Amino acid sequence: MAEFDRYADDYEQLLSHSLLGGSSDFFYADKGRYLTRVLGPDFAGRVLDLGCGGGRFGSELLDRFPR
């Protein structure tokens, strides 16, 4: 079994807990704000969300960079 698979079902809860009681929604939005500053709001290239997680950050990316 892959290492992440042991945590996949509870990933969002574990993430929120590790953020000192914060919400995973804030975490994704903060990453999105950072990328908007770095790439610019009109960025139209490709972005790869690489790492562990359930892929939820993809919707944040689509909201910020619809092109």
mmCIF file of C-alpha atoms in Angstrom:
data_model
loop_
_atom_site.group_PDB
_atom_site.id
_atom_site.type_symbol
_atom_site.label_atom_id
_atom_site.label_comp_id
_atom_site.label_asym_id
_atom_site.label_seq_id
_atom_site.Cartn_x
_atom_site.Cartn_y
_atom_site.Cartn_z
ATOM 1 C CA MET A 1 0.000 0.000 0.000
ATOM 2 C CA ALA A 2 1.311 3.461 -0.879
ATOM 3 C CA GLU A 3 2.247 5.638 2.091
ATOM 4 C CA PHE A 4 -0.469 8.223 1.430
ATOM 5 C CA ASP A 5 -3.198 5.611 1.111
ATOM 6 C CA ARG A 6 -3.139 5.120 4.886
ATOM 7 C CA TYR A 7 -4.207 8.761 5.326
ATOM 8 C CA ALA A 8 -6.374 9.342 2.245
ATOM 9 C CA ASP A 9 -9.767 8.868 3.899
ATOM 10 C CA ASP A 10 -8.982 11.337 6.696
ATOM 11 C CA TYR A 11 -6.691 13.726 4.810
ATOM 12 C CA GLU A 12 -8.877 16.853 5.075
ATOM 13 C CA GLN A 13 -9.408 16.332 8.809
ATOM 14 C CA LEU A 14 -5.693 15.702 9.386
ATOM 15 C CA LEU A 15 -4.781 18.781 7.366
ATOM 16 C CA SER A 16 -7.180 21.004 9.308
ATOM 17 C CA HIS A 17 -5.860 19.632 12.595
ATOM 18 C CA SER A 18 -2.243 20.289 11.560
ATOM 19 C CA LEU A 19 -3.141 23.919 10.778
ATOM 20 C CA LEU A 20 -3.622 24.647 14.486
ATOM 21 C CA GLY A 21 -7.366 24.301 14.270
ATOM 22 C CA GLY A 22 -7.606 26.272 11.044
ATOM 23 C CA SER A 23 -9.582 25.171 8.060
ATOM 24 C CA SER A 24 -8.222 23.391 5.025
ATOM 25 C CA ASP A 25 -10.307 25.846 2.940
ATOM 26 C CA PHE A 26 -8.121 28.674 4.249
ATOM 27 C CA PHE A 27 -5.011 26.657 3.384
ATOM 28 C CA TYR A 28 -6.098 26.169 -0.235
ATOM 29 C CA ALA A 29 -7.203 29.796 -0.594
ATOM 30 C CA ASP A 30 -3.876 31.010 0.810
ATOM 31 C CA LYS A 31 -1.951 28.869 -1.681
ATOM 32 C CA GLY A 32 -4.186 30.290 -4.431
ATOM 33 C CA ARG A 33 -3.507 33.876 -3.344
ATOM 34 C CA TYR A 34 0.223 33.181 -3.373
ATOM 35 C CA LEU A 35 0.116 31.752 -6.894
ATOM 36 C CA THR A 36 -1.963 34.702 -8.079
ATOM 37 C CA ARG A 37 0.728 37.067 -6.783
ATOM 38 C CA VAL A 38 3.551 35.038 -8.339
ATOM 39 C CA LEU A 39 1.937 34.168 -11.681
ATOM 40 C CA GLY A 40 -0.338 37.175 -12.093
ATOM 41 C CA PRO A 41 -4.132 37.133 -12.336
ATOM 42 C CA ASP A 42 -4.105 36.703 -16.134
ATOM 43 C CA PHE A 43 -1.935 33.575 -16.121
ATOM 44 C CA ALA A 44 -3.108 31.162 -18.819
ATOM 45 C CA GLY A 45 -0.493 28.397 -18.709
ATOM 46 C CA ARG A 46 -0.548 24.977 -17.153
ATOM 47 C CA VAL A 47 -0.201 24.233 -13.474
ATOM 48 C CA LEU A 48 0.596 20.881 -11.930
ATOM 49 C CA ASP A 49 -0.493 20.337 -8.333
ATOM 50 C CA LEU A 50 2.076 17.774 -7.291
ATOM 51 C CA GLY A 51 2.128 16.250 -3.852
ATOM 52 C CA CYS A 52 -0.109 14.370 -1.548
ATOM 53 C CA GLY A 53 -3.726 15.305 -1.176
ATOM 54 C CA GLY A 54 -7.082 14.568 -2.646
ATOM 55 C CA GLY A 55 -6.832 16.990 -5.564
ATOM 56 C CA ARG A 56 -9.051 19.633 -3.970
ATOM 57 C CA PHE A 57 -6.602 22.408 -4.809
ATOM 58 C CA GLY A 58 -7.501 21.950 -8.473
ATOM 59 C CA SER A 59 -10.836 23.702 -8.022
ATOM 60 C CA GLU A 60 -9.069 26.644 -6.361
ATOM 61 C CA LEU A 61 -6.735 26.853 -9.359
ATOM 62 C CA LEU A 62 -9.641 26.781 -11.809
ATOM 63 C CA ASP A 63 -11.418 29.558 -9.907
ATOM 64 C CA ARG A 64 -8.324 31.755 -9.996
ATOM 65 C CA PHE A 65 -7.017 30.876 -13.462
ATOM 66 C CA PRO A 66 -9.996 29.926 -15.635
ATOM 67 C CA ARG A 67 -8.014 30.169 -18.884
#
